[in-house]
Coordinates of C-alpha atoms in Angstrom, one line a residue:
X27 CA -7.0 17.7 17.5
X28 CA -5.6 19.9 20.3
X29 CA -3.7 23.2 20.0
X30 CA -0.2 21.7 20.4
X31 CA -0.9 19.1 17.6
X32 CA -2.2 21.7 15.3
X33 CA 0.8 24.0 15.9
X34 CA 3.2 21.2 15.1
X35 CA 1.3 20.2 12.0
X36 CA 1.0 23.7 10.7
X37 CA 4.7 24.4 11.3
X38 CA 5.6 21.2 9.4
X39 CA 3.1 21.5 6.5
X40 CA 2.2 25.1 5.8
X41 CA 4.3 28.1 6.8
X42 CA 1.5 30.3 7.9
X43 CA 1.8 33.7 9.4
X44 CA 0.7 34.4 13.0
X45 CA -2.7 35.7 12.0
X46 CA -3.5 32.7 9.8
X47 CA -2.2 30.4 12.5
X48 CA -4.5 32.0 15.1
X49 CA -7.5 31.5 12.8
X50 CA -6.6 27.9 12.2
X51 CA -6.4 27.2 15.9
X52 CA -10.0 28.5 16.2
X53 CA -11.1 26.3 13.3
X54 CA -9.2 23.1 12.4
X55 CA -10.7 23.1 8.9
X56 CA -8.4 26.0 8.1
X57 CA -5.6 23.4 8.2
X58 CA -6.3 22.8 4.6
X59 CA -6.4 26.5 3.6
X60 CA -3.5 27.3 1.2
X61 CA -2.9 30.7 -0.4
X62 CA -2.9 30.6 -4.3
X63 CA 0.4 29.7 -5.9
X64 CA 1.3 29.3 -9.6
X65 CA -0.8 28.5 -12.6
X66 CA -1.5 24.7 -12.1
X67 CA -2.2 22.6 -9.0
X68 CA -1.8 18.8 -9.2
X69 CA -3.9 17.0 -6.6
X70 CA -2.1 13.7 -6.5
X71 CA -2.6 10.4 -4.6
X72 CA -1.2 6.9 -5.3
X73 CA -1.4 3.3 -4.1
X74 CA -4.9 3.6 -2.5
X75 CA -5.4 -0.2 -3.0
X76 CA -9.2 0.3 -2.9
X77 CA -9.3 1.0 0.9
X78 CA -12.8 2.3 1.0
X79 CA -13.1 2.9 4.7
X80 CA -11.1 5.0 7.2
X81 CA -8.4 2.7 8.7
X82 CA -5.0 2.7 10.3
X83 CA -1.7 2.2 8.5
X84 CA 1.7 2.2 10.2
X85 CA 4.8 3.0 8.2
X86 CA 7.6 0.3 8.2
X87 CA 9.9 0.0 11.1
X88 CA 12.7 -1.0 8.8
X89 CA 13.6 -0.3 5.1
X90 CA 16.9 -2.0 4.5
X91 CA 18.7 -0.4 1.6
X92 CA 21.5 -1.7 -0.6
X93 CA 24.6 0.0 0.7
X94 CA 25.0 2.5 -2.2
X95 CA 21.4 3.7 -1.7
X96 CA 21.5 4.1 2.1
X97 CA 20.2 7.4 3.3
X98 CA 18.2 8.2 0.2
X99 CA 14.5 9.1 0.1
X100 CA 12.6 5.8 0.0
X101 CA 14.9 4.1 2.6
X102 CA 14.3 6.4 5.6
X103 CA 12.3 5.2 8.6
X104 CA 11.7 6.1 12.2
X105 CA 13.9 8.9 13.6
X106 CA 15.8 9.1 10.4
X107 CA 12.9 10.2 8.2
X108 CA 11.6 12.6 10.8
X109 CA 15.1 14.1 11.0
X110 CA 15.5 14.3 7.3
X111 CA 12.3 16.3 6.8
X112 CA 12.5 18.3 10.0
X113 CA 9.4 16.8 11.5
X114 CA 8.8 16.8 15.3
X115 CA 8.1 13.5 16.9
X116 CA 4.6 13.0 18.2
X117 CA 3.0 15.3 15.6
X118 CA 0.3 14.5 13.0
X119 CA 2.9 14.6 10.2
X120 CA 5.0 12.2 12.2
X121 CA 1.9 10.0 12.3
X122 CA 2.0 9.8 8.5
X123 CA 5.7 9.4 8.1
X124 CA 7.0 7.2 10.9
X125 CA 6.2 4.1 13.0
X126 CA 7.3 5.8 16.1
X127 CA 4.5 6.4 18.7
X128 CA 2.1 5.0 16.2
X129 CA -0.5 3.5 18.5
X130 CA -0.6 6.6 20.7
X131 CA -1.0 8.9 17.7
X132 CA -3.6 6.6 16.1
X133 CA -5.7 6.8 19.2
X134 CA -5.3 10.6 19.4
X135 CA -5.8 11.5 15.8
X136 CA -8.1 8.7 14.6
X137 CA -8.1 6.7 11.4
X138 CA -6.8 7.9 8.0
X139 CA -8.1 7.7 4.5
X140 CA -11.4 6.2 3.2
X141 CA -13.3 7.0 0.1
X142 CA -15.5 9.7 1.7
X143 CA -12.8 11.8 3.5
X144 CA -10.4 11.6 0.5
X145 CA -13.2 12.6 -1.9
X146 CA -14.1 15.5 0.3
X147 CA -10.6 16.8 0.5
X148 CA -10.0 16.5 -3.3
X149 CA -13.2 18.3 -4.1
X150 CA -12.4 21.0 -1.5
X151 CA -8.9 21.7 -2.9
X152 CA -10.0 21.6 -6.5
X153 CA -12.9 24.0 -5.9
X154 CA -10.5 26.5 -4.2
X155 CA -7.9 26.3 -6.9
X156 CA -10.5 26.9 -9.6
X157 CA -12.2 29.7 -7.7
X158 CA -8.8 31.5 -7.6
X159 CA -8.5 31.1 -11.4
X160 CA -6.0 28.2 -11.4
X161 CA -6.0 24.9 -13.2
X162 CA -6.5 21.8 -11.0
X163 CA -5.8 18.3 -12.2
X164 CA -6.7 15.2 -10.1
X165 CA -4.0 12.6 -10.8
X166 CA -4.2 8.9 -9.7
X167 CA -0.8 7.2 -9.5
X168 CA -2.2 3.7 -9.8
X169 CA -2.8 0.6 -7.6
X170 CA -6.3 2.0 -6.9
X171 CA -8.7 -0.6 -8.1
X172 CA -7.7 -3.8 -6.3
X173 CA -6.8 -5.4 -2.9
X174 CA -9.8 -4.7 -0.7
X175 CA -13.0 -6.5 0.1
X176 CA -15.2 -4.0 -1.8
X177 CA -13.0 -4.3 -4.8
X178 CA -13.0 -8.1 -4.8
X179 CA -16.8 -8.3 -4.3
X180 CA -17.5 -5.8 -7.2
X181 CA -14.7 -6.8 -9.5
X182 CA -13.2 -3.3 -9.1
X183 CA -16.3 -1.5 -10.4
X184 CA -17.1 0.2 -7.1
X185 CA -13.6 1.9 -7.2
X186 CA -14.1 3.2 -10.7
X187 CA -17.5 4.6 -9.6
X188 CA -15.6 6.4 -6.8
X189 CA -13.0 7.8 -9.2
X190 CA -15.8 9.2 -11.3
X191 CA -17.5 10.8 -8.3
X192 CA -14.2 12.4 -7.4
X193 CA -13.4 13.5 -10.9
X194 CA -10.0 11.8 -11.5
X195 CA -8.5 13.3 -14.7
X196 CA -5.7 10.8 -15.4
X197 CA -4.6 7.5 -13.9
X198 CA -1.8 4.9 -14.4
X199 CA -1.8 1.3 -13.4
X200 CA -0.2 -1.8 -12.0
X201 CA -2.3 -4.1 -9.7
X202 CA -5.3 -3.2 -11.8
X203 CA -4.1 -5.7 -14.3
X204 CA -4.6 -8.6 -11.9
X205 CA -8.3 -8.2 -12.6
X206 CA -7.5 -9.5 -16.1
X207 CA -7.1 -7.7 -19.4
X208 CA -10.7 -8.1 -20.4
X209 CA -12.0 -6.7 -17.1
X210 CA -9.5 -3.8 -17.1
X211 CA -10.6 -2.8 -20.6
X212 CA -14.3 -3.0 -19.6
X213 CA -13.7 -0.8 -16.5
X214 CA -11.7 1.7 -18.4
X215 CA -14.7 2.0 -20.7
X216 CA -16.6 3.2 -17.6
X217 CA -13.9 5.5 -16.3
X218 CA -14.6 9.1 -17.1
X219 CA -11.0 10.2 -16.8
X220 CA -8.2 9.0 -19.0
X221 CA -5.6 6.2 -18.6
X222 CA -2.2 7.3 -19.8
X223 CA 0.7 5.0 -20.6
X224 CA 3.7 5.2 -22.8
X225 CA 4.6 1.5 -22.2
X226 CA 1.5 -0.7 -22.5
X227 CA 1.8 -2.0 -26.0
X228 CA 0.7 -4.9 -28.1
X229 CA 3.2 -7.7 -27.5
X230 CA 3.4 -8.8 -31.1
X231 CA 3.3 -5.5 -33.0
X232 CA 4.4 -2.9 -30.4
X233 CA 1.3 -0.7 -31.0
X234 CA 0.3 1.4 -28.0
X235 CA -3.0 0.7 -26.3
X236 CA -3.3 4.1 -24.6
X237 CA -2.3 7.7 -25.2
X238 CA 1.2 8.3 -23.8
X239 CA 0.4 11.9 -22.8
X240 CA -2.2 14.7 -22.7
X241 CA -1.5 18.5 -22.7
X242 CA -3.5 20.9 -20.6
X243 CA -3.6 24.7 -20.8
X244 CA -2.8 26.4 -17.5
X245 CA -2.6 30.2 -17.2
X246 CA -1.3 30.7 -20.7
X247 CA 1.1 27.8 -20.5
X248 CA 0.9 24.2 -21.8
X249 CA 1.4 21.4 -19.2
X250 CA 1.9 17.8 -20.4
X251 CA 1.1 14.8 -18.3
X252 CA 2.9 11.5 -19.5
X253 CA 1.8 8.2 -18.0
X254 CA 4.1 5.3 -17.0
X255 CA 2.7 1.8 -16.1
X256 CA 4.6 -0.4 -13.8
X257 CA 7.1 -2.1 -16.2
X258 CA 7.2 -5.5 -14.4
X259 CA 3.6 -6.5 -14.4
X260 CA 4.3 -9.8 -16.2
X261 CA 7.1 -10.6 -13.9
X262 CA 5.2 -9.9 -10.7
X263 CA 1.9 -11.6 -11.5
X264 CA 0.5 -14.6 -13.4
X265 CA 1.0 -14.0 -17.1
X266 CA -2.5 -15.2 -18.0
X267 CA -3.9 -11.8 -16.7
X268 CA -2.1 -9.9 -19.5
X269 CA -1.7 -12.2 -22.4
X270 CA -0.8 -10.3 -25.6
X271 CA 0.5 -7.2 -23.8
X272 CA 4.0 -5.8 -23.0
X273 CA 4.7 -3.4 -20.2
X274 CA 8.5 -3.3 -20.6
X275 CA 10.6 -0.3 -19.5
X276 CA 11.6 1.4 -22.7
X277 CA 13.8 4.5 -22.3
X278 CA 13.7 5.2 -26.0
X279 CA 9.9 5.1 -26.1
X280 CA 9.6 7.3 -23.0
X281 CA 12.1 9.9 -24.5
X282 CA 10.0 9.9 -27.7
X283 CA 6.8 10.6 -25.7
X284 CA 8.5 13.5 -23.8
X285 CA 9.9 14.9 -27.1
X286 CA 6.6 14.6 -28.8
X287 CA 4.8 16.5 -26.0
X288 CA 7.5 19.2 -26.2
X289 CA 7.1 19.4 -30.0
X290 CA 3.4 19.8 -29.6
X291 CA 4.0 22.9 -27.5
X292 CA 4.3 21.7 -23.9
X293 CA 6.2 24.1 -21.7
X294 CA 6.5 21.7 -18.8
X295 CA 6.3 17.9 -18.7
X296 CA 5.1 15.8 -15.7
X297 CA 5.6 12.1 -15.6
X298 CA 2.7 10.3 -13.7
X299 CA 4.7 7.2 -12.8
X300 CA 4.1 3.8 -11.2
X301 CA 7.8 2.9 -11.4
X302 CA 8.8 3.3 -7.8
X303 CA 10.9 6.0 -6.3
X304 CA 14.4 4.5 -6.9
X305 CA 13.6 3.7 -10.6
X306 CA 12.1 7.1 -11.1
X307 CA 15.3 8.7 -9.7
X308 CA 17.3 6.6 -12.2
X309 CA 15.0 7.7 -15.1
X310 CA 15.4 11.4 -14.1
X311 CA 19.1 11.0 -14.8
X312 CA 18.6 9.4 -18.2
X313 CA 15.5 11.0 -19.8
X314 CA 15.7 14.6 -21.0
X315 CA 12.9 17.1 -20.6
X316 CA 11.2 15.7 -17.5
X317 CA 10.4 18.6 -15.1
X318 CA 8.6 16.7 -12.5
X319 CA 7.9 13.0 -11.6
X320 CA 5.0 12.0 -9.5
X321 CA 6.2 8.7 -8.2
X322 CA 4.0 5.8 -7.0
X323 CA 4.4 2.1 -6.4
X324 CA 6.8 2.0 -3.5
X325 CA 4.4 3.7 -1.1
X326 CA 6.9 6.5 -0.1
X327 CA 5.9 9.9 1.1
X328 CA 8.2 12.9 0.4
X329 CA 7.1 16.1 2.3
X330 CA 9.8 17.9 0.4
X331 CA 10.5 17.4 -3.3
X332 CA 13.6 15.5 -4.2
X333 CA 15.8 17.1 -6.8
X334 CA 17.6 14.6 -9.2
X335 CA 19.5 16.4 -11.9
X336 CA 17.0 18.8 -13.5
X337 CA 13.9 16.9 -12.4
X338 CA 11.8 17.3 -9.2
X339 CA 10.4 14.0 -7.7
X340 CA 7.4 13.9 -5.4
X341 CA 6.2 10.6 -3.9
X342 CA 2.5 10.3 -3.1
X343 CA 2.1 8.1 0.0
X344 CA -0.3 5.1 0.1
X345 CA -3.5 3.7 1.6
X346 CA -5.3 7.0 1.4
X347 CA -3.1 8.6 4.1
X348 CA -2.5 11.9 2.3
X349 CA -3.4 14.0 -0.7
X350 CA -0.3 15.7 -2.2
X351 CA -0.9 19.2 -3.5
X352 CA 1.8 20.2 -5.9
X353 CA 1.4 23.8 -7.1
X354 CA 3.4 24.7 -10.2
X355 CA 4.7 28.1 -11.2
X356 CA 5.2 27.6 -14.9
X357 CA 7.5 29.4 -17.4
X358 CA 8.3 28.9 -21.1
X359 CA 10.3 25.7 -21.3
X360 CA 9.7 24.3 -17.8
X361 CA 8.7 24.8 -14.1
X362 CA 10.0 28.0 -12.5
X363 CA 9.2 26.9 -9.0
X364 CA 6.9 24.6 -7.2
X365 CA 5.2 24.2 -3.8
X366 CA 4.5 20.8 -2.3
X367 CA 2.1 20.3 0.6
X368 CA 1.1 17.1 2.3
X369 CA -2.6 17.3 3.1
X370 CA -3.3 14.5 5.7
X371 CA -6.5 12.6 5.2
X372 CA -7.4 12.6 8.9
X373 CA -10.9 11.1 8.5
X374 CA -12.4 12.6 11.7
X375 CA -11.2 16.1 10.9
X376 CA -12.6 16.5 7.4
X377 CA -16.0 17.5 6.2
X378 CA -18.1 14.7 4.7
X379 CA -18.9 14.4 1.0
X380 CA -22.6 13.5 1.6
X381 CA -23.2 12.0 -1.9
X382 CA -20.1 9.9 -1.7
X383 CA -21.0 8.6 1.8
X384 CA -24.5 7.8 0.5
X385 CA -23.1 6.0 -2.5
X386 CA -20.7 4.0 -0.4
X387 CA -23.4 3.0 2.1
X388 CA -25.5 1.7 -0.8
X389 CA -22.5 -0.1 -2.3
X390 CA -21.7 -1.6 1.0
X391 CA -25.2 -2.7 2.0
X392 CA -25.3 -6.1 0.4
X393 CA -21.8 -6.9 1.7
X394 CA -21.9 -5.2 5.1
X395 CA -22.5 -8.3 7.3
X396 CA -19.8 -10.2 5.4
X397 CA -17.1 -7.5 5.4
X398 CA -17.7 -6.1 8.9
X399 CA -18.2 -9.4 10.8
X400 CA -15.9 -9.5 13.8
X401 CA -13.8 -12.6 13.6
X402 CA -11.4 -12.2 16.6
X403 CA -9.8 -9.5 18.7
X404 CA -6.1 -8.7 18.5
X405 CA -4.3 -8.1 21.8
X406 CA -1.2 -6.9 19.9
X407 CA -0.4 -4.6 17.0
X408 CA -0.9 -6.2 13.6
X409 CA 1.0 -4.5 10.7
X410 CA 2.3 -5.5 7.3
X411 CA 5.0 -3.1 6.1
X412 CA 8.7 -3.9 6.7
X413 CA 11.6 -5.2 4.6
X414 CA 11.7 -8.6 6.2
X415 CA 9.0 -9.3 8.8
X416 CA 5.5 -8.3 10.0
X417 CA 3.2 -9.5 12.8
X418 CA 0.5 -10.0 10.2
X419 CA 2.6 -12.5 8.3
X420 CA 3.4 -14.2 11.7
X421 CA -0.3 -14.6 12.2
X422 CA -0.7 -16.1 8.7
X423 CA 2.0 -18.7 9.6
X424 CA 0.3 -19.6 12.8
X425 CA -3.1 -20.0 11.1
X426 CA -1.7 -22.2 8.3
X427 CA 0.2 -24.4 10.8
X428 CA -3.0 -24.7 12.9
X429 CA -5.1 -25.9 10.0
X430 CA -2.4 -27.8 8.2
X431 CA 0.0 -29.0 10.9
X432 CA 2.0 -31.1 8.4
X433 CA 3.3 -27.9 6.8
X434 CA 6.9 -27.1 7.6
X435 CA 7.5 -23.8 5.9
X436 CA 5.0 -21.0 5.0
X437 CA 5.8 -18.3 2.4
X438 CA 3.8 -15.1 2.4
X439 CA 4.1 -12.5 -0.3
X440 CA 5.8 -9.2 0.8
X441 CA 3.3 -6.8 -0.8
X442 CA 3.5 -3.2 0.5
X443 CA -0.3 -2.9 0.8
X444 CA -2.4 -3.8 3.8
X445 CA -3.7 -2.1 6.9
X446 CA -2.9 -2.0 10.6
X447 CA -5.0 -3.4 13.5
X448 CA -4.5 -1.7 16.9
X449 CA -4.3 -3.6 20.2
X450 CA -7.8 -4.3 21.4
X451 CA -9.4 -3.9 17.9
X452 CA -11.6 -6.5 16.4
X453 CA -10.3 -8.1 13.2
X454 CA -13.0 -8.2 10.5
X455 CA -13.1 -9.8 7.0
X456 CA -12.5 -6.4 5.6
X457 CA -9.1 -6.4 7.4
X458 CA -8.3 -9.8 6.0
X459 CA -9.1 -8.6 2.4
X460 CA -7.0 -5.5 3.0
X461 CA -4.0 -7.8 3.8
X462 CA -4.8 -10.6 1.4
X463 CA -7.1 -9.2 -1.3
X464 CA -5.5 -11.0 -4.2
X465 CA -7.4 -12.1 -7.3
X466 CA -5.3 -15.2 -7.0
X467 CA -5.6 -16.0 -3.3
X468 CA -5.4 -19.7 -3.2
X469 CA -3.2 -21.4 -0.5
X470 CA -1.2 -24.2 -2.2
X471 CA 0.7 -27.0 -0.4
X472 CA 3.6 -28.5 -2.3
X473 CA 7.0 -30.1 -1.9
X474 CA 10.3 -28.3 -2.3
X475 CA 13.8 -29.7 -1.8
X476 CA 16.0 -27.8 0.6
X477 CA 18.2 -26.7 -2.3
X478 CA 15.2 -25.1 -4.0
X479 CA 14.2 -23.3 -0.8
X480 CA 17.6 -21.7 -0.5
X481 CA 17.6 -20.8 -4.2
X482 CA 14.2 -19.0 -3.8
X483 CA 15.5 -17.0 -0.8
X484 CA 18.6 -16.0 -2.8
X485 CA 16.5 -14.9 -5.8
X486 CA 14.2 -12.8 -3.6
X487 CA 17.2 -11.2 -1.9
X488 CA 18.8 -10.4 -5.3
X489 CA 15.7 -8.6 -6.4
X490 CA 15.3 -6.5 -3.3
X491 CA 19.0 -5.7 -2.5
X492 CA 20.5 -5.1 -5.9
X493 CA 21.8 -1.5 -5.9
X494 CA 20.7 -1.0 -9.5
X495 CA 17.0 0.3 -9.6
X496 CA 16.6 -1.1 -13.1
X497 CA 16.8 -4.7 -11.6
X498 CA 14.7 -4.1 -8.5
X499 CA 11.4 -6.0 -8.9
X500 CA 8.6 -6.9 -6.6
X501 CA 8.0 -5.6 -3.1
X502 CA 9.9 -6.3 0.2
X503 CA 11.4 -9.7 1.1
X504 CA 8.9 -12.6 1.1
X505 CA 8.1 -13.6 4.6
X506 CA 8.7 -17.1 5.9
X507 CA 7.4 -19.0 8.9
X508 CA 8.9 -22.2 10.3
X509 CA 12.3 -21.2 8.8
X510 CA 15.1 -19.0 10.1
X511 CA 18.2 -17.6 8.4
X512 CA 20.8 -14.9 8.4
X513 CA 20.9 -12.3 5.7
X514 CA 23.8 -10.2 4.5
X515 CA 22.3 -7.6 2.1
X516 CA 25.7 -6.4 1.0
X517 CA 27.0 -9.8 0.0
X518 CA 27.4 -10.8 -3.7
X519 CA 24.5 -12.3 -5.6
X520 CA 23.9 -15.9 -4.5
X521 CA 25.7 -15.4 -1.2
X522 CA 23.3 -13.3 0.8
X523 CA 21.4 -16.1 2.6
X524 CA 23.2 -18.1 5.3
X525 CA 22.6 -20.5 8.2
X526 CA 19.1 -21.6 7.0
X527 CA 17.2 -23.7 9.5
X528 CA 13.8 -25.4 9.3
X529 CA 12.2 -26.5 12.5
X530 CA 15.3 -25.7 14.4
X531 CA 17.5 -28.0 12.3
X532 CA 19.9 -27.0 9.5
X533 CA 18.3 -27.0 6.0
X534 CA 19.0 -30.3 4.2
X535 CA 19.6 -29.4 0.5
X536 CA 18.4 -32.9 -0.6
X537 CA 15.4 -33.4 1.7
X538 CA 11.9 -32.6 0.6
X539 CA 9.9 -30.1 2.7
X540 CA 6.2 -29.5 2.7
X541 CA 5.7 -25.8 1.9
X542 CA 2.6 -23.6 1.9
X543 CA 2.4 -20.4 -0.2
X544 CA -0.2 -18.0 -1.7
X545 CA -0.4 -14.9 -3.8
X546 CA 2.3 -15.9 -6.2
X547 CA 3.7 -18.6 -8.5
X548 CA 6.1 -20.5 -6.2
X549 CA 3.8 -23.6 -6.3
X550 CA 4.8 -24.0 -9.9
X551 CA 8.3 -24.8 -8.9
X552 CA 7.3 -27.7 -6.5
X553 CA 5.3 -30.9 -6.6
X554 CA 1.7 -30.5 -5.4
X555 CA 0.7 -32.3 -2.3
X556 CA -1.7 -35.1 -3.3
X557 CA -5.3 -34.6 -2.2
X558 CA -4.9 -30.9 -1.2
X559 CA -7.7 -28.6 -2.4
X560 CA -6.4 -25.0 -2.4
X561 CA -8.6 -22.5 -0.5
X562 CA -8.4 -18.7 -0.5
X563 CA -6.0 -17.6 2.2
X564 CA -8.5 -15.2 3.6
X565 CA -10.9 -18.1 4.2
X566 CA -8.1 -20.0 5.9
X567 CA -7.5 -17.0 8.2
X568 CA -11.2 -16.4 8.9
X569 CA -11.6 -20.1 10.0
X570 CA -8.6 -19.8 12.3
X571 CA -9.6 -16.5 13.8
X572 CA -13.1 -17.7 14.5
X573 CA -11.8 -20.8 16.2
X574 CA -9.5 -18.9 18.6
X575 CA -11.5 -15.7 19.3
X576 CA -8.4 -13.7 20.5
X577 CA -4.9 -13.5 19.1
X578 CA -1.7 -12.2 20.5
X579 CA 1.2 -11.9 18.1
X580 CA 4.3 -10.5 19.7
X581 CA 7.0 -9.9 17.1
X582 CA 9.4 -12.7 16.6
X583 CA 11.6 -11.9 13.6
X584 CA 13.1 -15.0 12.0
X585 CA 15.8 -13.2 10.0
X586 CA 19.1 -12.1 11.5
X587 CA 20.4 -9.2 9.5
X588 CA 24.2 -8.8 9.2
X589 CA 25.6 -5.2 9.1
X590 CA 22.3 -3.4 10.0
X591 CA 20.5 -2.4 13.1
X592 CA 17.3 -4.3 12.6
X593 CA 14.5 -3.9 15.2
X594 CA 10.7 -4.3 15.2
X595 CA 8.2 -2.7 17.7
X596 CA 6.2 -4.6 20.2
X597 CA 2.9 -3.1 21.2
X598 CA 0.3 -4.7 23.4
X599 CA -3.1 -3.4 24.5

C-alpha cells in the first residue's frame, strides 16, 4: 500500500492528527490503531458465508430501489455511495464500497477477507480494547456457516471451529438453517458463544428455542444484546430443513424482549439483526427502546451510522471484507454517543494468526486438491451481485445450454453471496462453491407454460420492488438465460414485466417451455422432464469449464429497465 492510498484511507476511516498520520505512513499496521473511546466496543461482522480464504468481492453495479426508497442507504452504488459517504474514488475504502475501478484496486490492494486475516484483526482489536480497560464483544450477524466448499465438505463444522478460535460471543442466523434443524442444533452444541434469537420458536406451542437477549456489564453500565433471526427462513428455503419451527417477524415479541432487558437493568439495548437494512429501518420506527441495530442480511456497508428516529443503524458488510468496530459511550438509559470505524480486512496487510492458519491448513489438507483444482481461466470479470444480472449467471446459462441443449430458459437464484474472479484468474472448485454452495444444489429440468413463466417473473418483481420492507423477501431478482423482458419497477403489482421473449420470439402463454433451475423450489411448479437425473449445479459447471478451458463472458444484460439508468461494467484482461 503506497503513501497516497494510506492517506486517503486514513482520511476516510480514522480522523488522525498529523503526528499519528506520519507514524502510520511509516508503519501500515498503525492503520488499525484507534484511540480508546467509550465503555464498550462491538467488533461486528456479518454475512461471511464461510469464505475461508482471501478472495475478491465486487460491490453491485446496480441496486434498483422502489421509487419511495431511492437514495436511502442500502440502495446506493457507484459514484452515489462514494459521494454519500465522502469517499474519494480510487481509495481503499472505495474498494470496499463501490464497483468503480474494481479490477485496478483489486490488483493494487490484493484480496480481502479469509479466516486467518479476519481472526487476526478481531483478536488485535479485542486485545487493545481490553488492555485499555474497555469491554469488547465479538458479534456475528449471521450467514456465517454455509455457502462455501469448506463448509459443504465439513457440514459447517469447520466454520464453528473458526468461530471458537476467534471467540465469537453472540451470533444470529439465517442460511445456517439450510444445514437442517438437527445439524444446526448439533453445531450449536459445539459453539462456545451464544446464539440469540427472540423469534425462533416452536411452531405448535410458541416456546422460544434460544435466549432472546443477554446483558453485559461495561464500565459500570449494563448493555443488552438482543438477537433477531431472519424472519422468512421458511419462505426462502425448503421447509423440510426447519420442520416444527417458526421464524416469524413478531413486533410484539420483539418489544417484549426489549422491555424485559430494560426491566432487568439494561441501560442500552443493541439489536443484533439478520433482518436486512430496510426492514431494520422500519423496525426502528416501530419498536421502542432500541438504541442501536447492527444490521445484516442485505450485505450493505455503512461507513457512517444511519439515524432512524431514536435508533442508530450500522450495517456490517459481507464476505469478510470488513470488521466494523462500533465504540459506545454509554449513559443511564441509553447511548450518549458512538464511534463507527470500518476496518478493512486487506489480507496482505494484516499480521497472521499463526494458530488459525495452521488449523485452516490442517482442515484444508484432505480437500486441497479438490477445492483448489484449476478448471478454466476467465478472460473477463466474473461477479455475482446486482439487482438483475451478473456475468457469473450468464456463465451458468452458457454451461447449462452446452450440456442440455434442449433447455430453453435457465433460472438462477439471485443470492447476494458469491465471490469475484478477475480477468486472467483461474476458476477453481472453491470459486464454484462460493457461487453455488447450496445444500440443495440439484439442477432440475422441467416444463412450464408461458403463462407460468410470466407469473414467476411478476412474483419475483413484487418481492423485490415493493416499497414496504415488511413484504420484501429473498435477494435480488432471479436471473434468467434464454429469456428477455422489459421491467418497470414502479408499475403496480402484476404489471411490472413486459415484452417477454424466449429464443427471440414473444412468450406464448399456452406453450410449454423446457426450463432448468437450481437452488430453489421452482421445479415444484412444473412437470419434471422424463428421464432427467438432477445433478449438483457445481458439478455441471465443473464439467463445462474443464471442457472449454477458457471462458470469456462479456456482459449481455437481458432485462431492459424502464425509468432507471441501468448499466453493467465490462472488464477484460
